[in-house]
CSV table of C-alpha atoms in Angstrom, one decimal:
chain,number,residue,atom,x,y,z
A,352,MET,CA,-0.1,-0.1,0.0
A,353,ASP,CA,1.6,3.3,-1.1
A,354,MET,CA,1.4,6.3,0.9
A,355,LYS,CA,-1.6,8.2,-1.1
A,356,GLU,CA,-3.7,4.7,-0.4
A,357,LYS,CA,-2.7,5.2,3.1
A,358,ARG,CA,-3.7,8.7,3.3
A,359,HIS,CA,-7.1,7.8,1.7
A,360,LYS,CA,-7.5,4.8,4.0
A,361,ALA,CA,-6.6,6.8,7.0
A,362,MET,CA,-9.1,9.8,6.1
A,363,ASN,CA,-11.9,6.9,5.1
A,364,ALA,CA,-11.3,5.6,8.9
A,365,VAL,CA,-12.0,9.0,10.4
A,366,THR,CA,-15.3,9.5,8.3
A,367,GLN,CA,-16.7,6.1,9.0
A,368,ALA,CA,-16.2,6.7,12.8
A,369,ARG,CA,-17.7,10.3,12.7
A,370,ALA,CA,-20.7,8.7,10.8
A,371,LEU,CA,-21.2,6.2,13.6
A,372,HIS,CA,-21.2,9.3,16.1
A,373,LYS,CA,-23.6,11.5,13.9
A,374,LYS,CA,-26.0,8.7,13.7
A,375,ALA,CA,-26.2,8.4,17.4
A,376,GLU,CA,-26.5,12.2,17.4
A,377,ASP,CA,-29.0,12.5,14.9
A,378,GLU,CA,-31.1,9.8,16.8
A,379,LYS,CA,-30.9,11.7,20.0
A,380,ARG,CA,-29.1,8.8,21.9
A,381,GLU,CA,-26.1,7.6,23.4
A,382,MET,CA,-23.8,5.1,21.3
A,383,THR,CA,-24.4,1.6,21.8
A,384,LEU,CA,-21.6,-0.6,23.1
A,385,ASP,CA,-21.0,-2.0,19.7
A,386,GLU,CA,-20.8,1.4,17.8
A,387,ILE,CA,-18.4,2.5,20.6
A,388,LYS,CA,-16.2,-0.5,19.8
A,389,GLN,CA,-16.4,0.2,16.0
A,390,PHE,CA,-15.4,4.0,16.8
A,391,ASP,CA,-12.5,3.1,18.9
A,392,GLU,CA,-11.4,0.2,16.3
A,393,LEU,CA,-11.8,2.7,13.3
A,394,MET,CA,-9.7,5.6,15.4
A,395,SER,CA,-7.2,3.0,16.2
A,396,GLU,CA,-6.7,2.2,12.5
A,397,TYR,CA,-6.2,5.8,11.8
A,398,ASP,CA,-3.5,6.2,14.6
A,399,LYS,CA,-1.5,3.4,13.1
A,400,LEU,CA,-2.0,4.6,9.7
A,401,ASP,CA,-1.0,8.3,10.6
A,402,THR,CA,1.9,6.9,12.5
A,403,GLU,CA,3.0,5.0,9.2
A,404,ILE,CA,2.5,8.2,7.1
A,405,ARG,CA,4.6,10.4,9.3
A,406,GLN,CA,7.5,8.1,9.6
A,407,PHE,CA,7.5,7.9,6.0
A,408,GLU,CA,7.4,11.5,5.5
A,409,THR,CA,9.9,12.7,8.3
A,410,ASP,CA,12.3,9.9,8.7
A,411,CYS,CA,13.5,8.8,5.3
A,412,GLU,CA,17.2,8.7,6.6
A,413,ARG,CA,16.0,6.2,9.2
A,414,ARG,CA,14.3,3.8,6.7
A,415,LYS,CA,17.5,3.8,4.8
A,416,LYS,CA,19.5,2.6,8.0
A,417,LEU,CA,16.9,-0.2,8.5
A,418,GLU,CA,17.2,-1.3,5.1
A,419,GLN,CA,21.0,-1.5,5.7
A,420,ALA,CA,20.7,-3.3,9.1
A,421,GLU,CA,18.1,-5.9,7.7
A,422,LYS,CA,20.7,-6.7,4.6
A,423,VAL,CA,23.6,-7.4,7.5
A,424,LEU,CA,21.2,-9.4,9.3
A,425,SER,CA,20.1,-11.6,6.4
A,426,LYS,CA,23.8,-12.8,5.9
A,427,PRO,CA,24.8,-16.1,7.8
A,428,GLN,CA,25.7,-15.5,11.4
A,429,HIS,CA,29.5,-15.9,11.0
A,430,GLU,CA,29.5,-12.8,8.6
A,431,THR,CA,27.5,-10.6,11.2
A,432,ILE,CA,28.7,-11.2,14.5
A,433,GLY,CA,32.3,-12.4,13.9
A,434,ARG,CA,31.9,-15.8,14.6
A,435,PRO,CA,34.6,-18.1,13.0
A,436,LEU,CA,33.7,-19.8,9.7
A,437,PRO,CA,31.8,-23.1,10.2
A,438,GLY,CA,34.1,-26.5,10.4
A,439,ASN,CA,37.0,-25.3,12.1
A,440,GLY,CA,36.0,-26.6,15.8
A,441,ASP,CA,35.8,-23.3,17.3
A,442,ASP,CA,32.0,-22.9,16.6
A,443,ARG,CA,30.9,-26.2,18.5
A,444,ALA,CA,30.0,-24.3,21.3
A,445,ASN,CA,26.6,-23.5,19.8
A,446,PRO,CA,26.3,-25.7,16.8
A,447,ARG,CA,22.8,-25.1,16.0
A,448,ALA,CA,23.8,-21.3,15.3
A,449,THR,CA,26.1,-22.3,12.5
A,450,GLU,CA,25.5,-22.2,8.9
A,451,GLU,CA,27.0,-25.6,8.4
A,452,TYR,CA,24.1,-27.0,10.7
A,453,ARG,CA,21.4,-25.2,9.2
A,454,ALA,CA,22.2,-26.2,5.7
A,455,ALA,CA,22.5,-30.1,6.7
A,456,PHE,CA,19.1,-29.5,8.7
A,457,ARG,CA,17.5,-28.5,5.3
A,458,LYS,CA,18.6,-31.5,3.5
A,459,TYR,CA,17.5,-33.9,6.5
A,460,LEU,CA,13.9,-32.3,6.1
A,461,ARG,CA,14.1,-32.7,2.2
A,462,ASN,CA,15.7,-36.2,2.1
A,463,GLY,CA,15.8,-37.8,5.5
A,464,ALA,CA,18.6,-39.0,7.5
A,465,SER,CA,19.9,-41.7,5.0
A,466,ARG,CA,20.8,-39.2,2.3
A,467,LEU,CA,23.0,-37.4,4.7
A,468,SER,CA,27.0,-37.6,4.4
A,469,GLU,CA,29.0,-38.5,7.5
A,470,GLY,CA,30.1,-34.8,8.0
A,471,GLU,CA,26.3,-33.7,7.7
A,472,ILE,CA,25.4,-36.3,10.5
A,473,ARG,CA,28.1,-35.0,12.7
A,474,ALA,CA,27.0,-31.4,12.0
A,475,LEU,CA,23.4,-32.4,13.3
A,476,GLN,CA,24.9,-34.2,16.7
A,477,ALA,CA,24.3,-31.0,18.7
A,478,ASP,CA,25.6,-32.6,21.8
A,479,SER,CA,28.7,-34.0,20.8
A,480,GLU,CA,30.8,-34.8,17.7
A,481,THR,CA,31.6,-38.3,18.7
A,482,LEU,CA,28.7,-39.6,20.7
A,483,GLY,CA,25.4,-40.5,19.1
A,484,GLY,CA,23.4,-37.0,19.0
A,485,TYR,CA,19.9,-36.0,18.4
A,486,ILE,CA,18.4,-33.7,15.7
A,487,VAL,CA,17.0,-30.5,16.8
A,488,THR,CA,15.7,-27.5,14.6
A,489,PRO,CA,18.4,-24.8,14.0
A,490,GLN,CA,18.7,-21.9,16.3
A,491,GLN,CA,19.6,-18.5,14.9
A,492,PHE,CA,19.9,-15.4,17.2
A,493,ILE,CA,18.9,-11.7,15.8
A,494,ALA,CA,21.1,-9.0,16.6
A,495,GLY,CA,18.2,-7.1,18.6
A,496,LEU,CA,16.1,-6.8,21.6
A,497,LEU,CA,12.5,-7.4,22.4
A,498,LYS,CA,11.0,-4.6,24.3
A,499,ALA,CA,7.8,-2.6,24.8
A,500,VAL,CA,7.6,0.4,23.2
A,501,ASP,CA,9.0,3.5,24.9
A,502,ASP,CA,6.7,6.4,26.2
A,503,GLN,CA,7.1,9.6,24.3
A,504,VAL,CA,9.4,12.4,26.1
A,505,PHE,CA,9.1,15.7,24.5
A,506,ILE,CA,9.0,18.5,26.9
A,507,ARG,CA,12.3,19.3,26.8
A,508,GLN,CA,12.5,20.1,23.0
A,509,PHE,CA,10.1,22.9,23.4
A,510,ALA,CA,11.4,24.5,26.8
A,511,THR,CA,14.0,27.0,27.1
A,512,LYS,CA,17.2,25.4,28.3
A,513,TYR,CA,20.3,27.2,29.8
A,514,PRO,CA,23.5,25.5,30.8
A,515,SER,CA,25.2,26.4,34.0
A,516,GLY,CA,27.9,25.8,36.3
A,517,ALA,CA,26.7,27.9,39.1
A,518,GLU,CA,25.4,26.8,42.3
A,519,GLY,CA,21.9,28.5,41.2
A,520,ILE,CA,20.4,30.9,38.8
A,521,GLY,CA,18.2,33.7,39.8
A,522,VAL,CA,16.0,35.4,37.0
A,523,PRO,CA,14.5,38.5,37.9
A,524,ALA,CA,10.7,38.8,37.1
A,525,LEU,CA,8.3,41.7,36.9
A,526,ASP,CA,5.6,40.5,39.2
A,527,ALA,CA,3.6,43.8,38.8
A,528,ASP,CA,3.6,46.2,36.2
A,529,ALA,CA,3.0,50.0,36.6
A,530,SER,CA,-0.3,51.0,35.5
A,531,ASP,CA,-1.0,52.9,32.3
A,532,SER,CA,0.0,56.7,31.9
A,533,ASP,CA,-2.4,59.4,32.4
A,534,TRP,CA,-3.7,62.1,30.3
A,535,THR,CA,-2.7,65.5,31.4
A,536,SER,CA,-1.6,69.0,31.2
A,537,GLU,CA,2.0,70.2,30.0
A,538,LEU,CA,3.0,70.7,33.7
A,539,ALA,CA,1.7,67.9,35.5
A,540,THR,CA,3.6,64.7,36.1
A,541,GLY,CA,0.7,62.3,36.1
A,542,SER,CA,-0.5,60.3,39.1
A,543,GLU,CA,2.0,58.6,41.4
A,544,ASP,CA,2.0,54.6,40.9
A,545,SER,CA,3.2,52.3,43.4
A,546,THR,CA,2.2,48.8,41.6
A,547,LEU,CA,5.6,48.1,40.0
A,548,ALA,CA,7.0,45.1,41.6
A,549,PHE,CA,9.9,42.8,40.9
A,550,GLY,CA,10.5,39.3,42.0
A,551,LYS,CA,12.8,36.4,41.1
A,552,ARG,CA,12.6,32.9,39.8
A,553,GLU,CA,15.2,30.6,41.3
A,554,LEU,CA,16.5,27.3,39.7
A,555,LYS,CA,19.0,25.2,41.9
A,556,PRO,CA,20.8,22.3,40.9
A,557,HIS,CA,18.9,19.0,42.0
A,558,PRO,CA,21.0,15.6,41.7
A,559,LEU,CA,19.5,12.9,39.9
A,560,ALA,CA,21.4,9.6,39.7
A,561,LYS,CA,20.8,5.8,39.1
A,562,ARG,CA,23.1,2.6,39.5
A,563,ILE,CA,22.7,-0.5,37.4
A,564,LYS,CA,24.9,-3.8,37.5
A,565,VAL,CA,25.4,-6.1,34.7
A,566,SER,CA,26.9,-9.6,34.5
A,567,ASN,CA,30.4,-9.5,32.7
A,568,LYS,CA,29.6,-13.0,31.1
A,569,LEU,CA,26.2,-11.6,29.5
A,570,MET,CA,28.0,-8.6,28.0
A,571,ARG,CA,30.8,-10.9,26.5
A,572,ALA,CA,28.3,-13.7,25.2
A,573,SER,CA,25.5,-11.3,24.0
A,574,VAL,CA,24.9,-11.0,20.1
A,575,PHE,CA,24.4,-7.3,20.4
A,576,ASP,CA,26.3,-4.6,22.0
A,577,ILE,CA,24.7,-4.6,25.6
A,578,GLU,CA,27.1,-1.9,27.1
A,579,SER,CA,26.0,0.7,24.4
A,580,PHE,CA,22.6,-0.4,25.0
A,581,ILE,CA,22.8,0.0,28.7
A,582,ARG,CA,23.7,3.7,28.2
A,583,ILE,CA,21.2,4.4,26.1
A,584,ARG,CA,18.5,2.8,28.2
A,585,LEU,CA,20.0,4.9,31.2
A,586,ALA,CA,19.7,8.3,29.3
A,587,TYR,CA,16.1,7.4,28.2
A,588,LYS,CA,15.3,6.6,31.8
A,589,PHE,CA,17.0,9.7,33.0
A,590,GLY,CA,14.8,11.6,30.2
A,591,VAL,CA,11.3,9.8,31.7
A,592,THR,CA,12.2,10.9,35.3
A,593,LEU,CA,12.7,14.6,34.1
A,594,GLU,CA,9.5,14.4,32.0
A,595,LYS,CA,7.3,13.2,35.1
A,596,ALA,CA,8.9,16.0,36.9
A,597,TYR,CA,8.3,18.7,34.2
A,598,MET,CA,4.6,17.4,34.4
A,599,THR,CA,4.0,16.8,38.1
A,600,GLY,CA,7.1,17.6,40.1
A,601,THR,CA,6.6,19.5,43.5
A,602,GLY,CA,9.6,21.8,43.1
A,603,SER,CA,11.1,20.5,46.3
A,604,GLN,CA,14.6,18.8,45.3
A,605,GLN,CA,12.9,18.5,41.9
A,606,PRO,CA,11.6,20.6,39.2
A,607,LEU,CA,8.4,22.3,39.3
A,608,GLY,CA,6.0,20.7,37.3
A,609,ILE,CA,2.9,22.2,34.9
A,610,PHE,CA,0.4,20.6,36.7
A,611,THR,CA,1.4,21.4,40.0
A,612,ALA,CA,-0.2,24.8,41.2
A,613,SER,CA,2.3,27.2,42.6
A,614,THR,CA,2.8,30.8,43.3
A,615,ASN,CA,6.4,30.4,41.8
A,616,GLY,CA,5.2,28.8,38.7
A,617,ILE,CA,1.4,28.3,37.4
A,618,THR,CA,-1.1,29.6,39.8
A,619,THR,CA,-4.5,28.4,40.6
A,620,ALA,CA,-5.7,31.8,38.8
A,621,ARG,CA,-4.8,29.6,35.4
A,622,ASP,CA,-7.3,27.1,36.0
A,623,VAL,CA,-10.2,26.7,33.6
A,624,SER,CA,-12.9,24.7,34.4
A,625,ALA,CA,-15.9,26.6,32.8
A,626,GLY,CA,-17.5,24.6,30.3
A,627,ASN,CA,-16.5,21.4,31.6
A,628,THR,CA,-18.6,18.9,33.4
A,629,ALA,CA,-17.4,17.1,36.5
A,630,THR,CA,-16.6,14.1,34.7
A,631,ALA,CA,-15.8,15.2,31.0
A,632,ILE,CA,-13.8,17.4,29.1
A,633,GLN,CA,-16.3,19.5,26.8
A,634,THR,CA,-15.9,21.7,23.9
A,635,ASP,CA,-16.6,25.2,25.4
A,636,GLY,CA,-14.2,24.1,28.3
A,637,LEU,CA,-11.5,23.8,25.5
A,638,ILE,CA,-12.4,27.2,24.1
A,639,GLU,CA,-12.2,28.7,27.5
A,640,ALA,CA,-9.0,27.6,28.2
A,641,LYS,CA,-7.6,28.7,24.6
A,642,PHE,CA,-9.1,32.1,24.9
A,643,SER,CA,-7.8,32.7,28.4
A,644,ILE,CA,-4.5,33.1,26.9
A,645,LYS,CA,-3.2,36.3,25.1
A,646,GLY,CA,-2.9,36.2,21.6
A,647,GLN,CA,0.6,37.2,21.8
A,648,TYR,CA,1.3,33.7,23.0
A,649,TRP,CA,-0.6,31.7,20.3
A,650,PRO,CA,2.0,31.2,17.4
A,651,ASN,CA,3.8,29.0,20.1
A,652,LEU,CA,0.6,27.2,21.9
A,653,ARG,CA,0.3,23.7,21.9
A,654,TRP,CA,-1.9,21.1,24.1
A,655,ILE,CA,-0.8,18.4,26.5
A,656,PHE,CA,-3.4,15.5,27.4
A,657,HIS,CA,-3.3,12.0,28.3
A,658,ARG,CA,-4.6,9.3,25.2
A,659,ASP,CA,-7.6,9.1,27.4
A,660,ALA,CA,-8.6,12.6,27.2
A,661,VAL,CA,-7.8,13.0,23.3
A,662,LYS,CA,-10.3,9.8,23.1
A,663,GLN,CA,-12.9,11.9,24.5
A,664,ILE,CA,-12.1,15.1,22.7
A,665,ARG,CA,-12.4,13.2,19.2
A,666,LYS,CA,-15.7,12.8,19.7
A,667,LEU,CA,-16.3,16.9,20.4
A,668,LYS,CA,-18.0,19.5,18.3
A,669,ASP,CA,-18.3,23.2,18.1
A,670,GLY,CA,-21.4,25.2,17.6
A,671,GLN,CA,-21.4,25.0,14.0
A,672,GLY,CA,-21.2,20.9,14.3
A,673,GLN,CA,-17.6,20.9,13.3
A,674,TYR,CA,-15.5,18.4,15.0
A,675,ILE,CA,-12.9,20.5,17.2
A,676,TRP,CA,-10.2,17.6,16.5
A,677,GLN,CA,-8.8,17.5,12.8
A,678,PRO,CA,-6.4,15.1,11.4
A,679,GLY,CA,-3.3,16.2,9.8
A,680,ILE,CA,-2.1,13.4,7.6
A,681,ALA,CA,1.2,15.2,7.0
A,682,ALA,CA,4.5,16.0,8.6
A,683,THR,CA,4.0,19.8,8.1
A,684,LEU,CA,0.4,19.6,9.3
A,685,PRO,CA,-0.1,17.6,12.4
A,686,ASP,CA,-3.6,16.5,14.1
A,687,ARG,CA,-4.9,19.6,15.8
A,688,ILE,CA,-7.6,20.6,18.6
A,689,LEU,CA,-9.2,24.0,17.9
A,690,ASP,CA,-6.4,24.5,15.4
A,691,LEU,CA,-3.6,23.9,17.6
A,692,PRO,CA,-1.1,21.1,17.8
A,693,TYR,CA,-1.2,18.7,20.5
A,694,HIS,CA,0.9,15.9,22.3
A,695,ILE,CA,-0.2,12.7,24.1
A,696,SER,CA,1.8,12.0,27.2
A,697,GLU,CA,1.5,9.0,29.3
A,698,TYR,CA,2.3,11.0,32.3
A,699,ALA,CA,-0.4,13.7,32.0
A,700,PRO,CA,-3.4,13.3,34.5
A,701,ASN,CA,-6.1,11.2,33.4
A,702,THR,CA,-8.4,10.7,36.3
A,703,PHE,CA,-11.9,12.2,35.2
A,704,THR,CA,-13.5,13.6,38.6
A,705,THR,CA,-14.5,17.0,39.7
A,706,GLY,CA,-11.9,19.3,40.6
A,707,LEU,CA,-9.0,17.6,38.7
A,708,TYR,CA,-6.6,18.7,35.9
A,709,VAL,CA,-7.0,16.9,32.6
A,710,GLY,CA,-4.8,18.7,30.5
A,711,ILE,CA,-3.1,22.0,29.8
A,712,ILE,CA,-2.4,24.5,26.9
A,713,GLY,CA,0.8,26.7,26.7
A,714,ASP,CA,3.5,28.3,25.3
A,715,PHE,CA,6.2,25.9,26.5
A,716,SER,CA,9.1,28.1,25.8
A,717,PHE,CA,8.2,29.6,28.9
A,718,TYR,CA,9.1,26.3,30.9
A,719,TRP,CA,12.9,27.1,31.9
A,720,ILE,CA,15.2,24.3,32.0
A,721,VAL,CA,18.8,24.6,33.7
A,722,ASP,CA,21.2,21.9,33.6
A,723,PHE,CA,23.9,22.3,36.0
A,724,MET,CA,25.7,19.1,35.0
A,725,ASP,CA,24.8,17.2,31.9
A,726,LEU,CA,24.4,13.3,32.0
A,727,VAL,CA,27.4,11.5,33.1
A,728,ILE,CA,27.7,7.8,32.9
A,729,GLN,CA,30.4,6.2,34.9
A,730,ARG,CA,31.4,2.6,34.5
A,731,LEU,CA,32.4,0.6,37.4
A,732,VAL,CA,34.9,-2.2,37.1
A,733,GLU,CA,36.5,-3.1,40.4
A,734,LEU,CA,33.7,-2.6,42.7
A,735,TYR,CA,31.8,-5.6,41.8
A,736,ALA,CA,34.9,-7.8,40.6
A,737,GLU,CA,34.0,-10.4,43.1
A,738,THR,CA,30.6,-11.1,41.5
A,739,ASN,CA,31.9,-10.8,38.1
A,740,GLN,CA,29.7,-7.8,37.3
A,741,THR,CA,30.3,-4.2,35.9
A,742,GLY,CA,28.4,-1.3,37.3
A,743,PHE,CA,27.1,1.8,35.7
A,744,ILE,CA,26.3,5.1,37.4
A,745,GLY,CA,24.3,7.7,35.7
A,746,ARG,CA,24.4,11.4,37.3
A,747,MET,CA,23.0,14.5,36.4
A,748,GLU,CA,22.2,18.0,38.1
A,749,THR,CA,19.3,19.9,36.9
A,750,ASP,CA,16.1,22.1,37.6
A,751,GLY,CA,13.0,23.4,35.9
A,752,MET,CA,10.2,25.3,36.4
A,753,PRO,CA,7.2,27.4,34.4
A,754,VAL,CA,8.2,31.0,34.6
A,755,MET,CA,5.3,32.7,33.4
A,756,ALA,CA,2.0,32.0,34.3
A,757,GLU,CA,0.0,33.7,31.9
A,758,ALA,CA,1.3,31.5,29.0
A,759,PHE,CA,-0.4,28.7,30.3
A,760,ALA,CA,-3.7,27.7,31.3
A,761,ARG,CA,-4.6,24.1,32.9
A,762,VAL,CA,-8.0,22.4,31.7
A,763,LYS,CA,-9.6,21.4,34.9
A,764,LEU,CA,-13.1,19.4,35.5
A,765,ALA,CA,-15.9,21.6,37.2
């Protein structure tokens, strides 16, 4: 299926899903369980196709690298991981992983044991070259790893980041501006103003660390570079911890989160619940949130929701009967809610109960991050020598907080 067909199929899935929703609306009833199931299946199909389309349009280079990797992995194993050529005696530690074994096994399947040569029979004796062995299916390792998909970590790419070697950073802030100037006579000076006030936003180094141990035997025997993999996973896990803090951090020995009400960050004055119900997000509530932010911030505004919230929003319409969620189907035009891009985070709140936060809209360049020490990974060789292990410690020092409350609005249930 080419990209044109995928785009057509994706839009068709959205059209069918909306037809189910409209049918229930026209008949003035709730969607049946079967209709809800069909709706969710169609939107899941759209999500799958949408992901494939975006990967194709924005990640062509990665596709080339994957094709090259597939070519390497399709070669015999002794060519891909540096094993000795079969037949020299050094590969008998795992005979089923050799090309010699696989060739003999295929011949056995086609013609039976009576048609095998003496050398081929020895190749199939997986336990010993001199004793009678047993025939088992060949084993081939792939230089990869099965793991669950990673959660998205994205706030840092939109935030404003500063490196620092100091013990802390203080940023002057205009907490209260002077009132507007007065029309007056030529000799008058206008009314005296006492509202101008300055404050300070302070960011301090908060240490973040993680230590893990790995068997030296595992690192030697692994078919892929497990040490590099560990470093990558440590970096990702630090990213996850930071992402959680950027969302819900308390500000005490950790960053201050966007969903944490604080006079140092986003105050409760930026909570918007009007238009929502006690259990669900409504179109009016999202409109209220968007228009609570000054137009000067709009060019950089974006939403953050949990996927459960987006699932609700996909069924919402405006006063003209138009869905407020719009599919993008292009890398340059992402999916939108009320004409603004959105991001789905597993760490955004998703409990739909009265008085709780369920999303946020904002200009995330006003979330400031200061890295006092970049992520450093230290390799420990001698400390775990007695247990034949190698340790890895990851460390960094950082802080973050929203610095301009009016650039954000939190979506709250009534």
